Structures are given as structure tokens and as C-alpha cells.
Short mmCIF file of C-alpha atoms in Angstrom, two decimals:
data_model
loop_
_atom_site.label_atom_id
_atom_site.label_comp_id
_atom_site.label_asym_id
_atom_site.label_seq_id
_atom_site.Cartn_x
_atom_site.Cartn_y
_atom_site.Cartn_z
CA MET A 1 0.40 -0.32 0.33
CA GLY A 2 2.73 2.34 0.16
CA TRP A 3 2.38 4.06 -3.86
CA LEU A 4 -1.15 4.31 -2.73
CA PHE A 5 0.12 6.79 0.86
CA LEU A 6 2.55 8.12 -2.06
CA LYS A 7 -0.73 8.97 -3.71
CA VAL A 8 -2.33 10.10 -1.07
CA LEU A 9 -0.02 12.24 0.75
CA PHE A 10 1.21 15.33 -0.27
CA VAL A 11 4.56 17.07 0.23
CA GLY A 12 5.75 20.85 -0.23
CA VAL A 13 8.33 20.42 -1.78
CA THR A 14 10.63 23.23 -2.90
CA PHE A 15 10.73 22.93 -6.89
CA LEU A 16 12.11 25.38 -7.97
CA GLY A 17 11.29 27.96 -5.59
CA CYS A 18 7.40 26.80 -5.66
CA LEU A 19 5.77 24.64 -3.93
CA TYR A 20 4.54 21.65 -5.57
CA PRO A 21 2.18 18.51 -4.41
CA LEU A 22 4.57 15.10 -5.26
CA VAL A 23 5.29 14.35 -8.08
CA ASP A 24 8.19 13.27 -10.27
CA PHE A 25 9.83 14.99 -12.38
CA CYS A 26 13.16 13.24 -11.85
CA GLY A 27 12.76 9.72 -14.05
CA SER A 28 16.39 8.59 -15.57
CA GLY A 29 18.11 10.42 -17.81
CA ASP A 30 17.78 13.90 -20.48
CA THR A 31 14.89 13.09 -23.05
CA ARG A 32 14.39 16.62 -24.32
CA GLY A 33 14.95 16.89 -27.91
CA GLN A 34 14.59 13.02 -28.55
CA LYS A 35 10.56 13.38 -27.92
CA PRO A 36 8.29 15.92 -28.00
CA ASN A 37 5.95 17.65 -25.38
CA PHE A 38 1.94 17.28 -25.50
CA VAL A 39 -0.66 19.91 -24.39
CA ILE A 40 -4.27 18.70 -25.06
CA ILE A 41 -6.73 21.33 -24.83
CA LEU A 42 -10.20 20.52 -24.65
CA ALA A 43 -12.73 23.72 -24.34
CA ASP A 44 -16.96 22.46 -23.06
CA ASP A 45 -19.79 22.74 -25.35
CA MET A 46 -17.84 25.48 -27.77
CA GLY A 47 -19.36 25.96 -30.79
CA TRP A 48 -17.77 25.59 -34.79
CA GLY A 49 -18.65 29.53 -34.52
CA ASP A 50 -17.05 30.51 -31.70
CA LEU A 51 -13.82 30.52 -32.16
CA GLY A 52 -12.90 34.23 -35.03
CA ALA A 53 -10.90 32.81 -37.36
CA ASN A 54 -13.53 30.14 -37.81
CA TRP A 55 -16.40 32.61 -38.39
CA ALA A 56 -15.91 36.53 -39.06
CA GLU A 57 -19.19 38.09 -36.41
CA THR A 58 -16.73 36.56 -33.87
CA LYS A 59 -14.12 38.55 -32.58
CA ASP A 60 -13.65 37.38 -28.90
CA THR A 61 -10.70 34.43 -29.32
CA ALA A 62 -7.47 36.94 -30.64
CA ASN A 63 -4.99 34.31 -29.02
CA LEU A 64 -6.78 31.73 -30.54
CA ASP A 65 -6.95 33.43 -33.47
CA ASP A 66 -3.18 34.08 -33.22
CA MET A 67 -2.50 30.61 -33.13
CA ALA A 68 -4.96 29.47 -35.81
CA ALA A 69 -2.08 31.80 -37.32
CA GLU A 70 0.32 30.39 -35.91
CA GLY A 71 0.01 26.82 -36.27
CA MET A 72 -3.60 24.65 -39.19
CA ARG A 73 -6.21 25.49 -38.45
CA PHE A 74 -8.91 22.43 -39.23
CA VAL A 75 -12.26 23.29 -40.37
CA ASP A 76 -13.79 19.72 -40.59
CA PHE A 77 -12.20 17.97 -37.20
CA HIS A 78 -15.44 16.66 -35.19
CA ALA A 79 -15.92 15.24 -31.47
CA ALA A 80 -16.57 11.35 -30.93
CA ALA A 81 -20.02 12.28 -29.37
CA SER A 82 -22.16 15.02 -28.28
CA THR A 83 -21.96 15.03 -25.02
CA CYS A 84 -19.28 15.84 -22.62
CA SER A 85 -18.13 11.90 -21.55
CA PRO A 86 -18.06 10.61 -24.04
CA SER A 87 -16.63 11.78 -26.31
CA ARG A 88 -13.58 12.67 -23.36
CA ALA A 89 -13.71 8.87 -23.61
CA SER A 90 -13.41 8.43 -26.39
CA LEU A 91 -10.70 11.58 -26.53
CA LEU A 92 -8.32 9.31 -24.02
CA THR A 93 -9.10 6.23 -25.78
CA GLY A 94 -9.05 5.94 -29.62
CA ARG A 95 -12.32 4.16 -29.25
CA LEU A 96 -15.91 4.48 -29.67
CA GLY A 97 -18.13 4.84 -26.76
CA LEU A 98 -19.88 1.47 -28.02
CA ARG A 99 -16.00 -0.39 -27.95
CA ASN A 100 -14.99 2.02 -24.67
CA GLY A 101 -17.90 1.52 -23.18
CA VAL A 102 -19.15 5.05 -22.23
CA THR A 103 -22.44 5.44 -23.81
CA HIS A 104 -23.55 7.81 -21.60
CA ASN A 105 -22.35 10.88 -19.00
CA PHE A 106 -22.01 9.99 -15.74
CA ALA A 107 -23.64 11.46 -12.72
CA VAL A 108 -22.36 12.98 -9.90
CA THR A 109 -24.32 9.47 -8.33
CA SER A 110 -22.82 7.47 -11.24
CA VAL A 111 -20.52 4.22 -8.51
CA GLY A 112 -18.08 3.55 -11.77
CA GLY A 113 -16.91 5.59 -14.71
CA LEU A 114 -14.62 4.36 -17.58
CA PRO A 115 -14.12 0.56 -17.95
CA LEU A 116 -10.44 -0.12 -16.05
CA ASN A 117 -10.12 -2.33 -19.37
CA GLU A 118 -9.65 0.74 -20.60
CA THR A 119 -6.20 2.51 -21.62
CA THR A 120 -5.75 5.77 -21.52
CA LEU A 121 -2.70 7.85 -23.45
CA ALA A 122 -1.45 9.10 -20.36
CA GLU A 123 -1.47 5.95 -19.43
CA VAL A 124 0.74 5.19 -22.55
CA LEU A 125 2.98 7.54 -22.07
CA ARG A 126 3.49 7.10 -19.05
CA GLN A 127 5.02 3.62 -19.87
CA ALA A 128 7.32 5.47 -22.05
CA GLY A 129 8.83 7.76 -20.09
CA TYR A 130 6.37 11.20 -19.60
CA VAL A 131 5.39 12.75 -16.96
CA THR A 132 2.30 12.96 -16.90
CA GLY A 133 -0.59 16.15 -15.85
CA MET A 134 -3.90 16.93 -15.62
CA ILE A 135 -5.82 20.51 -15.40
CA GLY A 136 -9.83 20.15 -15.00
CA LYS A 137 -12.94 18.82 -15.52
CA TRP A 138 -12.53 15.05 -15.83
CA HIS A 139 -16.56 13.83 -15.53
CA LEU A 140 -15.41 9.62 -16.32
CA GLY A 141 -15.69 8.12 -12.88
CA HIS A 142 -15.15 9.73 -9.49
CA HIS A 143 -14.95 7.13 -7.35
CA GLY A 144 -11.68 4.99 -5.70
CA SER A 145 -9.70 3.53 -9.51
CA TYR A 146 -12.03 5.33 -11.39
CA HIS A 147 -10.82 8.76 -10.16
CA PRO A 148 -7.42 10.11 -12.68
CA SER A 149 -4.57 10.00 -10.09
CA PHE A 150 -5.54 5.59 -11.32
CA ARG A 151 -5.48 6.39 -14.97
CA GLY A 152 -2.06 7.17 -16.20
CA PHE A 153 -2.03 11.18 -14.66
CA ASP A 154 1.15 11.57 -11.67
CA TYR A 155 -0.50 15.57 -11.47
CA TYR A 156 -4.08 16.15 -11.18
CA PHE A 157 -5.57 19.51 -10.20
CA GLY A 158 -9.47 20.01 -11.64
CA ILE A 159 -13.51 18.83 -10.79
CA PRO A 160 -14.47 15.18 -11.31
CA TYR A 161 -17.51 16.48 -13.25
CA SER A 162 -19.59 19.67 -15.38
CA HIS A 163 -18.92 22.37 -13.05
CA ASP A 164 -22.80 23.15 -12.51
CA MET A 165 -23.57 18.95 -10.71
CA GLY A 166 -22.77 21.23 -7.52
CA CYS A 167 -23.63 24.38 -6.55
CA THR A 168 -21.95 27.10 -5.35
CA ASP A 169 -21.28 29.95 -3.13
CA THR A 170 -20.68 31.92 -6.46
CA PRO A 171 -23.61 30.74 -8.62
CA GLY A 172 -22.19 32.92 -12.44
CA TYR A 173 -24.13 32.73 -15.38
CA ASN A 174 -27.36 29.39 -15.75
CA HIS A 175 -30.32 29.42 -17.74
CA PRO A 176 -32.77 28.45 -15.57
CA PRO A 177 -30.83 31.47 -12.74
CA CYS A 178 -29.45 28.29 -10.47
CA PRO A 179 -28.97 28.39 -7.11
CA ALA A 180 -26.09 28.94 -4.83
CA CYS A 181 -25.66 26.46 -1.86
CA PRO A 182 -27.87 26.56 0.72
CA ARG A 183 -27.12 27.25 4.03
CA GLY A 184 -28.32 26.41 7.93
CA ASP A 185 -28.01 27.35 10.47
CA GLY A 186 -26.30 30.41 10.49
CA ASP A 187 -22.97 29.40 8.43
CA GLY A 188 -22.85 28.22 5.01
CA PRO A 189 -20.75 26.15 2.74
CA SER A 190 -17.64 28.50 2.16
CA SER A 191 -16.84 28.41 6.54
CA ARG A 192 -16.49 24.40 7.18
CA GLY A 193 -12.78 23.82 5.67
CA ASN A 194 -11.90 21.29 3.49
CA GLU A 195 -13.92 18.51 4.73
CA CYS A 196 -15.83 16.49 2.31
CA CYS A 197 -19.23 18.44 2.54
CA LEU A 198 -23.11 17.35 1.78
CA TRP A 199 -25.59 19.57 1.08
CA PHE A 200 -28.97 18.06 1.87
CA ALA A 201 -31.73 20.56 0.10
CA HIS A 202 -34.85 20.34 -1.94
CA ARG A 203 -34.79 20.00 -5.66
CA THR A 204 -36.22 23.71 -5.89
CA HIS A 205 -35.21 23.95 -10.71
CA GLU A 206 -35.67 20.25 -10.25
CA ARG A 207 -33.52 18.76 -12.74
CA ASP A 208 -31.59 21.99 -14.23
CA CYS A 209 -30.24 22.98 -10.66
CA TYR A 210 -28.47 20.95 -7.97
CA THR A 211 -28.84 21.61 -4.60
CA ASP A 212 -28.00 18.67 -2.82
CA VAL A 213 -23.98 19.12 -3.35
CA ALA A 214 -21.27 21.30 -2.93
CA LEU A 215 -18.69 21.62 -6.58
CA PRO A 216 -16.03 20.05 -5.23
CA LEU A 217 -11.86 20.86 -6.31
CA TYR A 218 -9.55 18.23 -6.40
CA GLU A 219 -5.93 17.97 -6.02
CA ASN A 220 -4.74 14.42 -6.37
CA LEU A 221 -6.45 12.49 -3.74
CA ASN A 222 -7.77 15.52 -1.84
CA ILE A 223 -10.67 17.59 -1.84
CA VAL A 224 -9.22 21.13 -1.56
CA GLU A 225 -11.71 23.98 -1.81
CA GLN A 226 -16.09 23.44 -1.71
CA PRO A 227 -17.76 24.59 -2.48
CA VAL A 228 -15.59 25.42 -5.50
CA ASN A 229 -15.22 29.58 -6.37
CA LEU A 230 -16.31 29.41 -10.59
CA SER A 231 -15.29 33.84 -10.06
CA GLY A 232 -11.12 32.09 -9.31
CA LEU A 233 -11.46 28.89 -10.75
CA ALA A 234 -10.16 30.07 -14.15
CA GLN A 235 -6.95 32.25 -13.03
CA LYS A 236 -6.92 28.92 -10.72
CA TYR A 237 -6.69 26.61 -13.82
CA ALA A 238 -4.00 29.03 -15.12
CA GLU A 239 -1.78 28.90 -12.92
CA LYS A 240 -1.52 25.43 -12.61
CA ALA A 241 -1.30 24.72 -16.14
CA THR A 242 1.85 26.88 -15.69
CA GLN A 243 3.68 25.57 -13.39
CA PHE A 244 3.21 21.80 -14.95
CA ILE A 245 5.01 23.27 -18.42
CA GLN A 246 7.54 24.97 -16.02
CA HIS A 247 8.55 22.33 -13.63
CA ALA A 248 8.45 19.27 -16.32
CA SER A 249 9.93 21.47 -18.66
CA ALA A 250 13.04 22.52 -15.92
CA SER A 251 13.40 18.20 -15.56
CA GLY A 252 14.44 17.44 -18.90
CA ARG A 253 11.45 14.73 -18.66
CA PRO A 254 8.99 15.03 -21.85
CA PHE A 255 5.17 15.92 -21.06
CA LEU A 256 1.05 15.18 -21.56
CA LEU A 257 -0.28 18.23 -20.36
CA TYR A 258 -4.73 17.65 -20.65
CA VAL A 259 -6.25 20.88 -20.47
CA ALA A 260 -10.01 20.52 -19.89
CA LEU A 261 -11.68 23.85 -20.17
CA ALA A 262 -14.93 24.72 -17.79
CA HIS A 263 -15.28 27.27 -20.57
CA MET A 264 -17.22 27.48 -21.99
CA HIS A 265 -20.22 25.26 -20.42
CA VAL A 266 -23.49 26.87 -18.10
CA PRO A 267 -23.26 28.40 -15.48
CA LEU A 268 -20.49 31.48 -17.11
CA SER A 269 -18.41 32.51 -13.82
CA GLY A 270 -19.51 36.20 -12.74
CA THR A 271 -16.05 37.33 -13.09
CA ARG A 272 -15.89 40.61 -14.62
CA LEU A 273 -18.67 39.56 -17.36
CA SER A 274 -20.90 42.74 -16.50
CA ALA A 275 -18.26 44.82 -17.75
CA ASP A 276 -18.67 43.45 -21.52
CA ARG A 277 -17.67 46.24 -23.55
CA ARG A 278 -20.06 45.25 -27.05
CA GLY A 279 -22.96 44.62 -24.66
CA ARG A 280 -22.73 41.38 -25.78
CA ARG A 281 -24.13 40.03 -22.56
CA PRO A 282 -21.52 37.10 -20.32
CA TYR A 283 -21.53 34.27 -23.10
CA GLY A 284 -18.86 37.51 -25.57
CA ALA A 285 -16.23 37.63 -21.34
CA ALA A 286 -17.01 34.41 -21.51
CA LEU A 287 -15.35 33.33 -24.95
CA ARG A 288 -12.82 36.36 -23.72
CA GLU A 289 -11.65 34.97 -20.71
CA MET A 290 -11.22 30.83 -22.16
CA ASP A 291 -9.10 32.74 -24.98
CA ARG A 292 -6.87 34.70 -22.17
CA LEU A 293 -6.82 31.48 -20.26
CA VAL A 294 -5.45 29.22 -23.65
CA GLY A 295 -3.28 32.29 -24.12
CA GLN A 296 -1.61 32.02 -20.40
CA ILE A 297 -0.60 28.06 -21.70
CA LYS A 298 0.94 29.08 -25.04
CA ASP A 299 3.03 32.02 -24.07
CA LYS A 300 4.47 29.30 -21.74
CA VAL A 301 5.40 26.92 -23.45
CA ASP A 302 6.49 29.58 -25.83
CA ARG A 303 8.97 30.40 -23.44
CA THR A 304 10.05 26.87 -22.00
CA ALA A 305 9.36 24.44 -24.96
CA ARG A 306 8.22 25.89 -27.92
CA GLU A 307 10.55 24.44 -30.24
CA ASN A 308 10.02 21.05 -28.61
CA THR A 309 5.87 21.01 -27.73
CA PHE A 310 3.05 20.75 -29.83
CA LEU A 311 -0.36 22.35 -28.50
CA TRP A 312 -3.41 20.53 -29.79
CA PHE A 313 -6.84 22.73 -29.11
CA THR A 314 -10.75 21.51 -29.57
CA GLY A 315 -13.84 20.77 -28.28
CA ASP A 316 -15.75 18.07 -27.05
CA ASN A 317 -19.00 19.20 -28.47
CA GLY A 318 -20.99 22.24 -29.50
CA PRO A 319 -23.39 24.65 -27.90
CA TRP A 320 -26.37 23.48 -25.51
CA ALA A 321 -28.77 25.36 -27.25
CA GLN A 322 -31.06 25.00 -25.14
CA LYS A 323 -29.25 27.28 -22.46
CA CYS A 324 -30.22 30.57 -24.85
CA GLU A 325 -28.04 33.56 -24.73
CA LEU A 326 -25.69 31.90 -22.58
CA ALA A 327 -25.03 28.92 -25.42
CA GLY A 328 -22.63 28.82 -28.30
CA SER A 329 -22.37 29.47 -32.60
CA VAL A 330 -22.34 27.07 -34.52
CA GLY A 331 -22.17 28.73 -37.66
CA PRO A 332 -22.91 28.52 -40.74
CA PHE A 333 -24.00 24.54 -39.96
CA THR A 334 -27.71 25.50 -38.62
CA GLY A 335 -29.21 22.13 -39.48
CA SER A 336 -31.80 23.43 -41.00
CA TRP A 337 -33.55 20.35 -42.04
CA GLN A 338 -34.47 19.42 -37.87
CA THR A 339 -35.03 23.31 -36.86
CA HIS A 340 -37.78 22.68 -39.31
CA GLN A 341 -39.27 20.14 -37.40
CA GLY A 342 -38.35 20.98 -33.70
CA GLY A 343 -35.67 21.34 -31.82
CA SER A 344 -32.45 21.76 -31.33
CA ALA A 345 -29.46 21.20 -34.11
CA ALA A 346 -26.29 21.39 -31.34
CA LYS A 347 -24.88 19.63 -28.67
CA GLN A 348 -26.83 15.94 -28.45
CA THR A 349 -27.33 15.21 -31.88
CA THR A 350 -25.48 14.47 -34.47
CA TRP A 351 -26.55 17.46 -36.69
CA GLU A 352 -23.08 19.00 -37.91
CA GLY A 353 -23.87 22.08 -35.38
CA GLY A 354 -23.33 19.18 -32.61
CA HIS A 355 -20.14 17.29 -33.07
CA ARG A 356 -18.43 19.91 -35.95
CA VAL A 357 -16.10 21.93 -33.34
CA PRO A 358 -13.24 24.12 -33.14
CA ALA A 359 -9.76 22.07 -34.28
CA LEU A 360 -5.94 23.69 -34.15
CA ALA A 361 -2.98 22.89 -34.04
CA TYR A 362 0.38 24.88 -33.17
CA TRP A 363 4.31 23.41 -33.06
CA PRO A 364 6.37 26.06 -34.43
CA GLY A 365 8.76 24.49 -36.79
CA THR A 366 6.87 21.35 -37.15
CA VAL A 367 3.72 22.24 -37.91
CA PRO A 368 3.24 24.85 -41.49
CA ILE A 369 2.14 27.96 -40.66
CA ASN A 370 -1.78 29.79 -40.66
CA VAL A 371 -2.62 27.06 -42.97
CA THR A 372 -6.33 25.53 -43.56
CA SER A 373 -7.12 21.24 -43.16
CA THR A 374 -10.04 20.56 -45.10
CA ALA A 375 -8.78 17.16 -44.13
CA LEU A 376 -12.43 14.63 -42.32
CA LEU A 377 -10.82 14.46 -38.58
CA SER A 378 -11.86 14.15 -34.91
CA VAL A 379 -10.96 13.82 -31.44
CA LEU A 380 -10.61 9.93 -32.09
CA ASP A 381 -7.33 10.84 -33.91
CA ILE A 382 -6.01 12.40 -30.66
CA PHE A 383 -5.04 8.60 -29.39
CA PRO A 384 -3.10 7.32 -31.97
CA THR A 385 -1.13 10.58 -33.49
CA VAL A 386 -0.17 11.80 -30.24
CA VAL A 387 1.31 8.05 -29.66
CA ALA A 388 2.94 7.50 -32.96
CA LEU A 389 4.88 11.11 -32.40
CA ALA A 390 5.61 9.75 -28.83
CA GLY A 391 7.67 7.15 -30.74
CA ALA A 392 5.42 4.41 -28.10
CA SER A 393 3.28 1.73 -28.97
CA LEU A 394 -0.81 0.59 -29.32
CA PRO A 395 -1.63 -1.70 -27.00
CA GLN A 396 -2.39 -4.50 -29.65
CA ASP A 397 -5.63 -6.03 -27.69
CA ARG A 398 -8.17 -3.64 -29.39
CA HIS A 399 -9.19 -1.81 -32.50
CA PHE A 400 -9.50 1.79 -32.67
CA ASP A 401 -11.01 3.95 -34.16
CA GLY A 402 -8.77 6.85 -34.47
CA LEU A 403 -6.26 7.37 -37.02
CA ASP A 404 -2.54 8.60 -36.59
CA ALA A 405 -2.21 12.22 -38.29
CA SER A 406 0.98 13.16 -38.38
CA SER A 407 0.92 13.66 -42.18
CA VAL A 408 -1.97 15.90 -42.10
CA LEU A 409 -0.31 17.79 -39.09
CA PHE A 410 2.60 18.07 -40.71
CA GLY A 411 1.37 19.91 -44.06
CA TRP A 412 1.51 16.44 -46.73
CA SER A 413 -1.64 15.36 -46.83
CA GLN A 414 -5.17 16.23 -46.34
CA THR A 415 -6.49 12.85 -46.64
CA GLY A 416 -7.94 12.02 -43.10
CA HIS A 417 -10.86 9.54 -42.76
CA ARG A 418 -12.85 8.18 -45.60
CA VAL A 419 -15.76 7.02 -43.21
CA LEU A 420 -16.55 8.44 -39.77
CA PHE A 421 -19.78 7.46 -37.73
CA HIS A 422 -21.56 10.02 -35.58
CA PRO A 423 -23.00 7.64 -32.16
CA ASN A 424 -26.17 9.22 -31.18
CA SER A 425 -25.68 10.71 -27.95
CA GLY A 426 -29.21 11.54 -26.75
CA ALA A 427 -31.63 13.44 -28.44
CA ALA A 428 -33.00 9.95 -30.37
CA GLY A 429 -32.21 6.93 -30.90
CA GLU A 430 -30.25 4.51 -28.45
CA TYR A 431 -27.24 5.86 -26.77
CA GLY A 432 -23.98 5.33 -28.85
CA ALA A 433 -26.30 3.20 -31.81
CA LEU A 434 -24.56 4.31 -34.65
CA GLN A 435 -26.79 6.51 -36.91
CA THR A 436 -25.85 8.49 -38.67
CA VAL A 437 -22.05 8.06 -40.86
CA ARG A 438 -20.39 10.40 -43.14
CA LEU A 439 -18.98 9.38 -45.73
CA GLU A 440 -16.19 11.59 -47.60
CA GLN A 441 -18.97 15.18 -48.22
CA HIS A 442 -21.89 13.39 -48.09
CA LYS A 443 -23.32 12.60 -44.41
CA ALA A 444 -26.68 10.10 -44.29
CA PHE A 445 -28.92 10.31 -41.04
CA TYR A 446 -30.97 6.43 -40.91
CA VAL A 447 -32.62 8.44 -37.60
CA THR A 448 -32.89 12.31 -36.66
CA GLY A 449 -34.52 14.02 -33.78
CA GLY A 450 -33.58 17.20 -32.22
CA ALA A 451 -31.71 18.32 -28.64
CA LYS A 452 -34.61 20.75 -26.63
CA ALA A 453 -34.28 23.82 -28.26
CA CYS A 454 -33.86 27.58 -26.75
CA ASP A 455 -38.38 27.68 -26.78
CA GLY A 456 -37.85 24.11 -25.15
CA LYS A 457 -39.20 22.38 -27.45
CA VAL A 458 -37.90 18.85 -28.78
CA GLY A 459 -37.47 17.52 -32.37
CA PRO A 460 -39.46 14.20 -32.87
CA SER A 461 -37.35 10.92 -33.16
CA ARG A 462 -37.64 9.76 -36.36
CA LEU A 463 -36.19 6.64 -38.29
CA HIS A 464 -35.04 6.80 -42.40
CA GLU A 465 -35.19 3.97 -44.67
CA PRO A 466 -33.86 4.82 -47.53
CA PRO A 467 -31.44 7.15 -43.97
CA LEU A 468 -31.97 11.05 -45.40
CA ILE A 469 -28.93 12.09 -47.66
CA PHE A 470 -27.14 14.97 -47.36
CA ASN A 471 -24.22 16.79 -49.22
CA LEU A 472 -22.53 18.63 -47.35
CA GLU A 473 -19.85 20.43 -49.71
CA GLU A 474 -22.83 22.19 -51.23
CA ASP A 475 -25.71 22.53 -48.39
CA VAL A 476 -23.79 22.80 -44.55
CA ALA A 477 -26.87 23.95 -42.81
CA GLU A 478 -27.84 20.49 -43.68
CA ALA A 479 -30.97 22.01 -45.49
CA GLU A 480 -31.70 19.05 -48.06
CA PRO A 481 -31.20 16.14 -48.73
CA LEU A 482 -30.59 14.78 -51.48
CA GLU A 483 -32.66 12.70 -53.87
CA GLU A 484 -33.22 8.35 -52.54
CA GLY A 485 -31.31 5.95 -54.38
CA GLY A 486 -28.80 5.77 -57.16
CA VAL A 487 -25.18 4.46 -56.39
CA LEU A 488 -24.00 6.50 -53.59
CA LEU A 489 -27.14 4.81 -51.52
CA SER A 490 -25.30 1.53 -52.28
CA GLU A 491 -22.23 3.05 -51.29
CA VAL A 492 -23.00 4.40 -47.67
CA ARG A 493 -24.99 0.90 -47.02
CA PHE A 494 -21.76 -1.07 -48.03
CA SER A 495 -19.43 1.60 -45.55
CA SER A 496 -22.77 1.46 -43.33
#
């Protein structure tokens, strides 16, 4: 049990003049220059149109736009599912939910998580000599062996699930609004120290608000704050991420840092949002806050390990339309056929607005600058690509749904997937079922449905035989399905 004791123990160690939890940055030998470092930043509920480089109407992502100009921007990049837990499980395993076992979001009350027989990207890289860290939202199981500290990460700082899944003293902006943690007997959550506190109360907002548990913030296995102060969370993430990069770079060991942001998921932090200079309401200010956070991480990479660090930015799924003005932009991917039937065509759906996400790659001297890639790629590709670039080996006892996109990153190719499946994520059909398929520029739906929209309406679930087929090169809004029949239909059925 000695190793478990070391995992739990926090030791104040003087490392480059800083106090830092016990992480083995030492290793054997100096591998810098031999293996690249990796920083993977995952935004939450960010729309394709929220990135200024994608959509001229957006002016709130100056740092990300600079990254696009200094690296590669992917315009046909997709989440592996259009909701939180399944998308994150696929990022860390390179496998669709039907293979890795994660087809639903995990709840506060969930006792399981990402199945323990799945091998994570962090585990593969740690075996290859990397020091591994994670900052931010986990949402793949928070009890026992499902915790990130036991899934390959040497260091963890973050929240166990979405930050709307627990009450706080600073609720931020949500739709509908949620109350602060309830107070009893004259004192509230913020006055109770670091113990793991549960706050039981009646749910006045039904399922939209969680008032029975205060949102915890973990550092490794310790709860260091409960409830979380949302107004300071972005800065804490930035500080921890930059510290990790500094320590790992100075050690000479290659590193993997996975940063899973709270932005742009509701509730949006109330910090400085009321001072939005163009009156764009809270969303624009929160988008700028996220952009500043990413900018701080990129600046640290540039100062410490610029030539040997690959930074990959993307999102877990599209915007959560039922949150109305607190949801992001899908850009031109409006899913018009579905919205005319009712409901949203964004998060939780297999329409483009639900799974086409912003994506950027930055690696000075290796990834060509100011390049726009039209290759059909996916979050599924992060695992095999990073493993290949690290010179590590994929586990041999399983099938991977992602591909090594190195040739696209290096500017040698514009070829990604020919066929890409989009699993059902709650709006229609069985969870995780593969009833929407992309075949080059064509996309076929065997089931359609709309998620809950801002107006509260949900689009009906409909089965299609033959499938609805759209040509995305000519119809990005998915407004008019093609005529039935012909060679294309046969090809779609064969690929499915």
C-alpha cells in the first residue's frame, strides 16, 4: 500500500522555488530533444462559430486566432460524440463509446466510470517515460480507481464532473438561474474548511440545478476547496497548468498535459462579465476569459519548450442550445432540416452543429503556419497521433477508431477519414448507436431528432429507410436531403 500512500500524501517540496504536490519530475536521463511534449486543451460546449478564425462574426478569440495564424486550423474536425463523458472517453482511448463502454454522461451519483480495462493516453505515455498531468474537468468516474490519479495521470487538479453538477457560493450565469449552496444554522459551505461536505436541500429547480452537493475541487486525491469559487477557477487552472509546464520542462522529462476547460459550459463565471464593452451579454465576456486562459498556456509553452511542444486545441461537442443566450454559435452548420421539424440541431445531436468543433494545431518548426486543413478528422485521432509522435506503441489487444493524422499535421496530406461514424448522444435513437455516417462529403442519417431548444421544444425522433443523405460541400446547413436511390445510397449502406 506504500504507493497508494504516496498518491494521497501531499508534501511541500521546494522545486524551482515553489511549493508543489509530490510528482516525480526527475526520471532517468534527459529525454528533451528526443521526444516531443504534448499539451491538449479541450473546450467545453464551444461552438464551431465561436472561433474568430472560423467565423468572421466572432471577435472574442484573439489568442486562438493568433494560434491559427501561427499553426494549422481544421475546418472539418469532429467530436467523437456530442455530449461530455462519451467525447472525453474517446479522446483518452481513441475508441468509440460502443467499444470503450461510455455512451452516457456519468452522474454525481455514478459509482463507475471509464471501464478499468480501457487503456488511457496518459497510461501509454507514462510507460514511454512521460510525466503526465491533467487540469480541469474529468467526468469519467470520480470514485476509487476511476479517479484520474489512477488512470495514468501523475498530477491532477480539477473538478470531477461538469461544474453545473454541484452548487457553489458564486453560481454565475445559467438558464434558468441556479441558487447558491443552501445555508443552514447560520453558516454556509464556504465557512466549513476542506472537509467533504454534502449539502442536502429540496430541489426547487428540478433537474436543472443541483443543490444537494457542493462542487468539489481536487488536487490529486485531496479536496482543496468545496464549494468551488467559480469566479477564480480559470485563473487557478492557468496557474496550475503553467506551473506543470515549467516544472516538467526544467526536469528534462517529456510531458503530457491535458487541460479540460470549464469554458464554455454553463454556468458562466460572473467575473468581469457585467463589463462587456460591446454589450454582448455574458457569453462574449466568458469567451474572452477562456481565450486569455489559453493564451497564458501558449505563452508558457513559447517561453519554456517552444520548439519541442505540440499544442492541440479542440472542443468536446457543440453548443448547448437550450441555454439560449448563454450558448455558443454553430456558425453556418444550422441543421436547418431538423430545426424546421423542431428542437435544436446542436449538442446531443448528430447534426453538424452537435459534433463539428473548432480545432487548432500549433508546433513551431513542425506544423506549417497559417494553413487551413479540410481533412476529415476527429477527436478519436488524438490518441493514435500523439502515441505515434511520442514513439510509443498502441495497445495491441483492441481496435482503434482513430487514425494517425501526422501526415496532415506536417502538411504532407489533406487525407483524413473516408468514413466517420457519429454516435447517438441523447437527442434520438439508442445511446451510442451508430446511426449517422459520414462518407467523404456526404452524410447519411438513419435516425434524426432534435435536442431541447431555447424555446423548450424537442424535435421528434424519426427513423429513415432509406436514410436522409446530405452533400455537405453544397449544403453545410443540412437543409435539403438528396434524392433517394442510386449508386451513392449503395455506397453509404456498404460503408455502414
